[in-house]
Amino acid sequence: MFSKVKICVFVVLCLGIVGLSAGLIGCGSRVVDESSTSTTITLLPGATTTTTSTTVTLAPGVTTTTSTTTSTTTTSTTTTTVTLPPGVATTTSTTTSTTTTSTTTTTIGFTAHTIDPDFDGASSVFGVDLDSDGDIDVVAVAEKADEIAWYENDRSENLTKHSVTSTFEGVKKVYAADLDNDADIDLVGGCFTGSGLAWFENNGSQNFTTHVLDADASVFSIYVADLNGDDFRDIVVGDSSTISWWENNQDQTFTKHSLRSAFTGDVYAVDIDDDGDPDLLSAHAYSDTIRWWDNSDGLGDFTERIISDDYIDVHSVLAVDFDQDGDIDVLSTSGSSNEVSWWQNNGSQSFTYHVIDNGIYQASFAWAGDLDGDSEPDVLVRGNYNVYWLHNDGSAESFSQHTICNITFDFPMSFSLLDIDQDGDIDLFGAYYGSDDVVWWENSRF
């Protein structure tokens, strides 16, 4: 069927046709009476789509994920024929293109190794090279046993227990850092009920002296950083009544500065506004608030800022650059909403809310690290029944859920993410309050 087409359209058609006469191109208002176009796309034989699935079966106690590799090869031919009036050459153009797409997902597994099966009320762990021999040791606390201990790694993942104290009543949290600038690692311990807040001075041979800071503190979280720029590390504490920081006086004593009277869950020190000094990040479950505290002059004078004041039952906060744009975003969990979320820092300390997963029952503690070696930060989160790995699929907008272990009766209170076996990937180690275990999970990606 033929249709009449104005010459402006015909000129466009002519541009791709070799050999048309100059008179035809310059026809002015002339109408071409007969023309038609047709397009045919043909998928050539041999175009293939293949999918290969591999399932790895390991021994009992090993958690695995199954990878899927998809490779698609598509070859297409496009033939375009332009039919013109009698006397004008007909030109046929053929274009062939081939596209191959390949996607590979790495299979990783986690194998459980028990460090201590009888650490009564295990409630917190911290990974650090405590004896300065080049490997990761494990510090742990046992709330029911009133004990802080460290487990010496012999570089072959054989860990030997050494007790720091067994009289720190109700100890729940621990943090490791050099507080007195003597080039060895000291410890800070906190109790929610019991002995309060103290630091434990390492004499250089992993013998420790106890210094009580506040016998009445009800400690929920601890962080250590130099907040006032004097090159001595200070202590940040979230407890049942305040968020505070303890200024290191450089003589083994500390001075308390209270920022706000409010029940405080997690605390974290990080440079949120990129001005070169550490700010603070805090979670306040009773007021459903996530705050950050601007260290305005770099000397420990803090101004309160609100990230959200309606994030119900906020339990955990963590600083991590999820979108890898060079500034600090915030990871959070909500127990009653069964939710893991992240707050995107828009570059001027305004934050946009994103849901990672809203199907983890009683989502509580969360940690972040690159578990599969793809250079994207993943999330580890504890729910009421399982510990989950939320795999960052590459855009920080999509996460896939994997179960690492069932915890119905074990009730883990704490995890730490470090390469304990020094094989180039991130392992996990945790404190299991219900079963009194200290455990590390070997990442078998390599």
Coordinates of C-alpha atoms in Angstrom, one line a residue:
M1 CA 0.0 0.0 0.0
F2 CA 1.4 3.4 -0.9
S3 CA 0.9 6.7 0.8
K4 CA 1.7 10.3 -0.1
V5 CA 4.5 11.7 2.0
K6 CA 5.6 15.4 2.0
I7 CA 9.0 16.0 0.7
C8 CA 10.6 16.9 4.1
V9 CA 10.2 13.3 5.2
F10 CA 11.4 12.0 1.8
V11 CA 14.6 14.0 2.1
V12 CA 15.4 12.3 5.4
L13 CA 14.9 8.9 3.6
C14 CA 17.1 10.0 0.8
L15 CA 20.1 10.7 3.1
G16 CA 20.8 7.0 3.5
I17 CA 20.4 6.1 -0.2
V18 CA 23.4 6.2 -2.5
G19 CA 22.9 7.3 -6.2
L20 CA 19.8 9.5 -6.0
S21 CA 19.9 12.3 -8.6
A22 CA 20.5 15.9 -7.6
G23 CA 17.2 16.9 -9.2
L24 CA 15.3 14.6 -6.9
I25 CA 17.0 15.9 -3.8
G26 CA 16.3 19.5 -4.8
C27 CA 12.7 19.0 -5.7
G28 CA 11.3 21.9 -3.6
S29 CA 7.6 21.4 -2.9
R30 CA 7.2 18.4 -5.1
V31 CA 5.3 15.5 -3.7
V32 CA 6.6 12.0 -4.2
D33 CA 3.5 9.9 -5.0
E34 CA 4.6 6.4 -4.2
S35 CA 6.9 5.2 -1.3
S36 CA 6.8 2.6 1.4
T37 CA 9.1 1.3 4.2
S38 CA 9.3 -2.1 5.9
T39 CA 11.6 -3.4 8.7
T40 CA 12.3 -7.0 9.4
I41 CA 14.2 -8.2 12.6
T42 CA 15.5 -11.9 12.4
L43 CA 17.0 -13.8 15.3
L44 CA 19.7 -15.9 13.8
P45 CA 20.1 -19.6 14.5
G46 CA 22.7 -20.2 17.2
A47 CA 21.5 -17.5 19.6
T48 CA 21.7 -19.1 23.0
T49 CA 20.8 -18.5 26.6
T50 CA 22.4 -20.7 29.2
T51 CA 21.9 -20.9 33.0
T52 CA 24.1 -23.0 35.2
S53 CA 23.3 -23.5 38.9
T54 CA 25.8 -25.1 41.3
T55 CA 24.9 -26.4 44.8
V56 CA 27.7 -26.9 47.3
T57 CA 27.1 -29.4 50.1
L58 CA 29.4 -29.2 53.1
A59 CA 29.7 -30.9 56.4
P60 CA 27.2 -30.2 59.3
G61 CA 27.6 -26.8 60.8
V62 CA 28.5 -25.1 57.6
T63 CA 26.1 -22.5 56.1
T64 CA 26.3 -22.0 52.4
T65 CA 24.8 -19.8 49.7
T66 CA 24.3 -21.2 46.2
S67 CA 25.6 -19.2 43.3
T68 CA 23.9 -18.9 39.9
T69 CA 25.9 -18.0 36.7
T70 CA 23.9 -16.8 33.8
S71 CA 25.3 -16.2 30.3
T72 CA 23.2 -14.9 27.4
T73 CA 24.3 -14.5 23.9
T74 CA 21.9 -12.8 21.4
T75 CA 22.6 -12.3 17.7
S76 CA 20.1 -10.2 15.7
T77 CA 19.9 -9.1 12.1
T78 CA 17.9 -6.0 11.1
T79 CA 17.0 -5.6 7.4
T80 CA 15.6 -2.3 6.2
T81 CA 14.1 -1.9 2.7
V82 CA 13.0 1.4 1.3
T83 CA 10.8 1.2 -1.8
L84 CA 10.6 4.3 -4.0
P85 CA 8.7 5.4 -7.2
P86 CA 9.6 3.8 -10.5
G87 CA 13.0 4.8 -11.8
V88 CA 14.5 5.4 -8.3
A89 CA 16.9 2.7 -7.0
T90 CA 15.8 0.6 -4.1
T91 CA 18.3 0.2 -1.4
T92 CA 18.4 -2.6 1.3
S93 CA 20.5 -2.2 4.4
T94 CA 21.3 -5.1 6.7
T95 CA 22.9 -4.7 10.2
T96 CA 23.9 -7.6 12.4
S97 CA 24.7 -7.2 16.1
T98 CA 25.8 -9.7 18.8
T99 CA 25.5 -9.1 22.5
T100 CA 26.8 -11.4 25.3
T101 CA 25.9 -10.8 28.9
S102 CA 27.4 -12.8 31.7
T103 CA 26.6 -12.6 35.4
T104 CA 28.4 -14.6 38.1
T105 CA 27.5 -14.7 41.8
T106 CA 30.2 -16.0 44.2
T107 CA 29.3 -18.8 46.5
I108 CA 30.5 -18.3 50.1
G109 CA 29.9 -20.4 53.2
F110 CA 30.4 -20.0 56.9
T111 CA 31.8 -22.7 59.1
A112 CA 31.3 -22.5 62.9
H113 CA 34.3 -22.9 65.2
T114 CA 33.8 -22.8 69.0
I115 CA 36.3 -20.7 70.9
D116 CA 34.9 -21.3 74.3
P117 CA 31.8 -23.4 75.0
D118 CA 31.4 -22.4 78.7
F119 CA 31.7 -18.6 78.9
D120 CA 28.7 -18.0 81.3
G121 CA 26.4 -15.3 79.8
A122 CA 28.7 -14.4 76.9
S123 CA 27.5 -11.0 75.8
S124 CA 30.1 -9.0 73.9
V125 CA 33.2 -9.6 71.7
F126 CA 35.8 -7.4 70.2
G127 CA 38.6 -8.3 67.7
V128 CA 42.0 -6.8 68.1
D129 CA 45.7 -7.7 68.1
L130 CA 46.0 -7.5 71.8
D131 CA 49.5 -9.0 72.1
S132 CA 50.9 -7.2 69.0
D133 CA 52.0 -10.3 67.3
G134 CA 50.3 -9.6 64.0
D135 CA 47.1 -11.7 64.2
I136 CA 43.6 -11.1 65.5
D137 CA 42.9 -12.0 69.1
V138 CA 39.4 -12.0 70.6
V139 CA 38.3 -10.1 73.7
A140 CA 35.0 -11.3 75.2
V141 CA 32.8 -10.6 78.3
A142 CA 30.6 -12.9 80.3
E143 CA 27.7 -11.1 82.1
K144 CA 26.8 -14.0 84.4
A145 CA 30.4 -14.8 85.2
D146 CA 31.4 -11.2 85.8
E147 CA 34.3 -11.9 83.6
I148 CA 36.4 -10.2 80.9
A149 CA 38.8 -12.5 79.0
W150 CA 40.9 -12.5 75.9
Y151 CA 41.7 -15.4 73.6
E152 CA 45.2 -15.5 72.2
N153 CA 45.4 -16.5 68.6
D154 CA 48.5 -18.6 67.8
R155 CA 48.2 -17.6 64.1
S156 CA 46.7 -21.0 63.3
E157 CA 43.3 -20.1 64.8
N158 CA 44.0 -22.0 68.0
L159 CA 42.8 -19.6 70.7
T160 CA 43.9 -19.8 74.4
K161 CA 41.9 -18.1 77.1
H162 CA 43.4 -15.5 79.5
S163 CA 41.3 -13.9 82.2
V164 CA 41.5 -10.1 82.6
T165 CA 39.1 -10.0 85.6
S166 CA 36.4 -12.2 87.0
T167 CA 35.0 -9.7 89.5
F168 CA 33.5 -7.0 87.2
E169 CA 29.8 -7.6 88.2
G170 CA 27.3 -7.7 85.3
V171 CA 29.8 -6.7 82.6
K172 CA 28.0 -6.4 79.2
K173 CA 30.2 -4.4 76.8
V174 CA 33.9 -4.2 76.0
Y175 CA 36.0 -2.0 73.7
A176 CA 39.8 -2.2 73.0
A177 CA 42.1 0.7 72.3
D178 CA 45.3 2.3 73.6
L179 CA 44.1 4.8 76.2
D180 CA 47.4 5.9 77.8
N181 CA 49.5 6.2 74.6
D182 CA 52.0 3.6 75.7
A183 CA 51.7 1.5 72.5
D184 CA 49.7 -1.4 73.9
I185 CA 46.0 -2.2 73.9
D186 CA 43.9 -1.3 77.0
L187 CA 40.3 -2.3 77.5
V188 CA 37.1 -0.4 78.5
G189 CA 34.3 -2.4 80.1
G190 CA 30.8 -1.5 81.0
C191 CA 28.0 -3.0 83.0
F192 CA 24.3 -2.4 82.6
T193 CA 23.7 -3.4 86.2
G194 CA 26.6 -4.0 88.6
S195 CA 30.0 -2.5 88.6
G196 CA 29.5 0.5 86.2
L197 CA 32.2 1.7 83.9
A198 CA 36.0 1.0 84.1
W199 CA 39.1 0.8 82.0
F200 CA 41.7 -1.8 82.3
E201 CA 45.3 -0.7 81.8
N202 CA 47.6 -3.1 80.0
N203 CA 51.1 -3.1 81.4
G204 CA 52.6 -4.3 78.1
S205 CA 52.5 -8.0 78.9
Q206 CA 48.8 -8.3 78.9
N207 CA 48.4 -8.0 82.7
F208 CA 45.7 -5.5 83.5
T209 CA 45.1 -2.9 86.3
T210 CA 41.5 -1.9 86.9
H211 CA 40.5 1.9 87.0
V212 CA 36.9 2.5 87.9
L213 CA 35.4 5.6 86.2
D214 CA 31.8 5.4 87.4
A215 CA 30.6 2.7 89.7
D216 CA 26.9 3.6 89.2
A217 CA 26.8 3.8 85.4
S218 CA 24.3 1.5 83.5
V219 CA 26.3 1.1 80.3
F220 CA 24.6 0.0 77.0
S221 CA 27.4 0.9 74.5
I222 CA 31.0 2.1 74.4
Y223 CA 33.1 3.7 71.7
V224 CA 36.6 5.2 71.8
A225 CA 38.0 8.1 69.7
D226 CA 40.1 11.3 70.1
L227 CA 37.2 13.8 70.3
N228 CA 39.2 17.0 71.3
G229 CA 42.3 16.7 69.1
D230 CA 44.8 16.2 71.8
D231 CA 46.1 12.9 70.5
F232 CA 44.7 11.0 73.5
R233 CA 41.7 8.8 73.0
D234 CA 38.5 9.6 74.9
I235 CA 35.6 7.3 75.8
V236 CA 32.0 7.7 74.5
V237 CA 29.2 6.0 76.5
G238 CA 25.6 5.4 76.0
D239 CA 23.7 4.4 79.1
S240 CA 20.3 4.2 80.7
S241 CA 20.1 7.9 81.4
T242 CA 22.6 9.9 79.3
I243 CA 24.9 10.0 76.3
S244 CA 28.3 11.3 77.6
W245 CA 32.0 11.4 76.7
W246 CA 34.8 11.0 79.1
E247 CA 37.7 13.3 78.4
N248 CA 41.2 11.7 78.7
N249 CA 43.2 13.9 81.0
Q250 CA 46.4 12.3 79.9
D251 CA 47.2 11.1 83.4
Q252 CA 45.1 8.0 83.5
T253 CA 42.1 9.9 84.7
F254 CA 39.0 11.0 82.8
T255 CA 36.4 13.8 83.1
K256 CA 32.8 13.2 82.2
H257 CA 30.8 15.5 79.9
S258 CA 27.1 14.8 79.5
L259 CA 25.5 15.7 76.2
R260 CA 21.8 14.8 76.8
S261 CA 19.7 13.1 79.5
A262 CA 18.1 10.2 77.5
F263 CA 18.3 6.5 77.3
T264 CA 21.0 5.8 74.7
G265 CA 21.5 2.6 72.8
D266 CA 24.3 2.5 70.3
V267 CA 26.9 5.2 70.1
Y268 CA 29.5 5.8 67.4
A269 CA 32.2 8.3 66.6
V270 CA 32.8 9.3 63.0
D271 CA 33.3 12.4 60.9
I272 CA 29.8 12.9 59.5
D273 CA 30.2 16.4 58.1
D274 CA 33.7 15.8 56.7
D275 CA 35.4 18.7 58.5
G276 CA 38.3 16.6 59.9
D277 CA 37.1 15.9 63.4
P278 CA 35.0 13.0 64.8
D279 CA 31.3 13.7 65.4
L280 CA 29.0 11.4 67.3
L281 CA 26.1 9.2 66.2
S282 CA 23.5 7.8 68.7
A283 CA 20.3 5.8 68.9
H284 CA 17.5 6.6 71.4
A285 CA 14.9 3.8 71.4
Y286 CA 12.5 5.4 74.0
S287 CA 12.2 8.6 71.9
D288 CA 12.4 6.9 68.5
T289 CA 15.2 9.2 67.6
I290 CA 18.5 9.0 65.6
R291 CA 20.8 11.8 66.4
W292 CA 24.2 13.0 65.3
W293 CA 26.3 15.4 67.3
D294 CA 28.4 18.0 65.4
N295 CA 31.8 18.5 66.9
S296 CA 31.7 22.1 65.9
D297 CA 35.2 23.3 66.9
G298 CA 37.0 19.9 67.0
L299 CA 37.5 20.4 70.7
G300 CA 34.6 18.3 72.0
D301 CA 31.9 21.0 71.9
F302 CA 28.9 19.2 70.4
T303 CA 25.7 20.6 68.8
E304 CA 22.8 18.2 68.6
R305 CA 21.3 17.4 65.1
I306 CA 18.3 15.2 64.3
I307 CA 18.4 12.6 61.5
S308 CA 15.0 11.2 62.4
D309 CA 12.6 11.6 65.4
D310 CA 10.0 9.0 64.3
Y311 CA 12.1 5.9 63.7
I312 CA 10.2 3.6 66.0
D313 CA 12.2 1.5 68.5
V314 CA 15.6 2.3 67.0
H315 CA 18.0 -0.3 68.4
S316 CA 21.2 0.0 66.5
V317 CA 23.1 2.6 64.5
L318 CA 26.3 2.3 62.5
A319 CA 28.3 4.6 60.2
V320 CA 29.1 3.3 56.8
D321 CA 29.4 4.8 53.3
F322 CA 26.8 2.7 51.6
D323 CA 26.6 4.5 48.3
Q324 CA 30.4 5.0 48.2
D325 CA 30.3 8.7 47.4
G326 CA 32.8 9.6 50.0
D327 CA 30.6 10.7 52.9
I328 CA 29.1 8.9 55.8
D329 CA 25.7 7.3 55.7
V330 CA 23.9 5.7 58.6
L331 CA 22.7 2.1 59.1
S332 CA 19.9 1.5 61.5
T333 CA 17.6 -1.2 62.8
S334 CA 14.1 -1.1 64.3
G335 CA 13.0 -4.1 66.4
S336 CA 9.3 -3.5 66.5
S337 CA 9.1 -2.6 62.8
N338 CA 11.3 -5.7 61.9
E339 CA 13.3 -3.3 59.7
V340 CA 16.9 -2.6 58.6
S341 CA 17.4 0.7 56.9
W342 CA 20.0 3.1 55.8
W343 CA 20.0 6.9 55.7
Q344 CA 21.7 8.4 52.7
N345 CA 23.9 11.5 53.5
N346 CA 23.1 13.9 50.7
G347 CA 26.4 15.7 51.2
S348 CA 25.1 18.5 53.4
Q349 CA 24.2 16.3 56.4
S350 CA 20.6 16.0 55.3
F351 CA 19.5 12.3 55.1
T352 CA 17.2 10.3 52.8
Y353 CA 15.6 7.2 54.2
H354 CA 16.0 3.8 52.4
V355 CA 14.6 0.4 53.5
I356 CA 17.0 -2.5 53.2
D357 CA 14.8 -5.2 54.6
N358 CA 11.5 -5.1 56.5
G359 CA 11.0 -8.8 57.1
I360 CA 13.5 -9.6 59.8
Y361 CA 11.5 -10.3 63.0
Q362 CA 12.9 -8.2 65.9
A363 CA 15.8 -6.9 63.9
S364 CA 18.3 -5.7 66.6
F365 CA 22.0 -5.5 66.3
A366 CA 23.6 -4.8 62.9
W367 CA 27.1 -4.7 61.5
A368 CA 28.6 -3.9 58.1
G369 CA 31.4 -5.3 56.0
D370 CA 32.3 -6.7 52.6
L371 CA 31.6 -10.4 53.2
D372 CA 31.8 -11.6 49.6
G373 CA 34.7 -9.5 48.4
D374 CA 32.9 -7.5 45.8
S375 CA 33.9 -4.1 47.2
E376 CA 30.3 -3.4 48.3
P377 CA 29.4 -3.0 52.0
D378 CA 27.0 -5.8 53.1
V379 CA 25.0 -6.0 56.3
L380 CA 25.0 -8.6 59.1
V381 CA 21.9 -8.4 61.3
R382 CA 20.6 -10.4 64.2
G383 CA 16.9 -11.1 64.3
N384 CA 15.0 -13.0 66.9
Y385 CA 15.5 -16.4 65.3
N386 CA 18.4 -16.0 62.8
V387 CA 21.5 -14.2 61.9
Y388 CA 21.2 -12.8 58.4
W389 CA 23.6 -11.6 55.8
L390 CA 22.0 -8.9 53.6
H391 CA 24.0 -9.0 50.4
N392 CA 24.5 -5.6 48.7
D393 CA 23.7 -6.3 45.1
G394 CA 25.7 -3.4 43.9
S395 CA 23.6 -0.3 44.0
A396 CA 22.9 0.1 47.7
E397 CA 19.3 0.0 46.6
S398 CA 18.9 -3.8 46.4
F399 CA 19.9 -6.3 49.0
S400 CA 19.3 -10.1 49.0
Q401 CA 18.8 -12.0 52.2
H402 CA 20.8 -15.0 53.3
T403 CA 20.6 -16.9 56.6
I404 CA 23.9 -17.6 58.2
C405 CA 22.7 -19.5 61.3
N406 CA 19.6 -20.3 63.3
I407 CA 19.8 -18.8 66.8
T408 CA 16.4 -19.7 68.4
F409 CA 18.0 -21.0 71.6
D410 CA 21.5 -19.4 71.4
F411 CA 20.6 -15.7 71.6
P412 CA 23.8 -14.0 70.3
M413 CA 24.4 -10.6 71.8
S414 CA 27.4 -9.4 69.8
F415 CA 29.4 -10.0 66.6
S416 CA 32.6 -8.6 65.2
L417 CA 33.8 -8.7 61.6
L418 CA 37.5 -9.2 60.9
D419 CA 39.8 -11.6 59.0
I420 CA 40.7 -13.8 61.9
D421 CA 42.4 -16.5 59.8
Q422 CA 44.2 -14.0 57.5
D423 CA 43.1 -15.6 54.3
G424 CA 41.8 -12.3 52.7
D425 CA 38.1 -12.4 53.5
I426 CA 36.0 -11.2 56.4
D427 CA 35.1 -13.8 59.1
L428 CA 32.6 -13.4 61.9
F429 CA 32.9 -14.0 65.6
G430 CA 30.2 -13.7 68.2
A431 CA 29.1 -14.1 71.8
Y432 CA 26.1 -16.4 72.4
Y433 CA 24.4 -15.5 75.7
G434 CA 21.9 -18.4 75.7
S435 CA 24.4 -21.1 75.0
D436 CA 27.4 -19.5 76.8
D437 CA 29.5 -19.9 73.6
V438 CA 32.1 -17.7 72.1
V439 CA 32.3 -18.7 68.4
W440 CA 34.0 -17.7 65.2
W441 CA 32.5 -18.3 61.7
E442 CA 35.1 -19.0 59.0
N443 CA 34.2 -17.4 55.7
S444 CA 35.1 -20.1 53.1
R445 CA 34.8 -17.8 50.1
F446 CA 38.5 -18.6 49.3

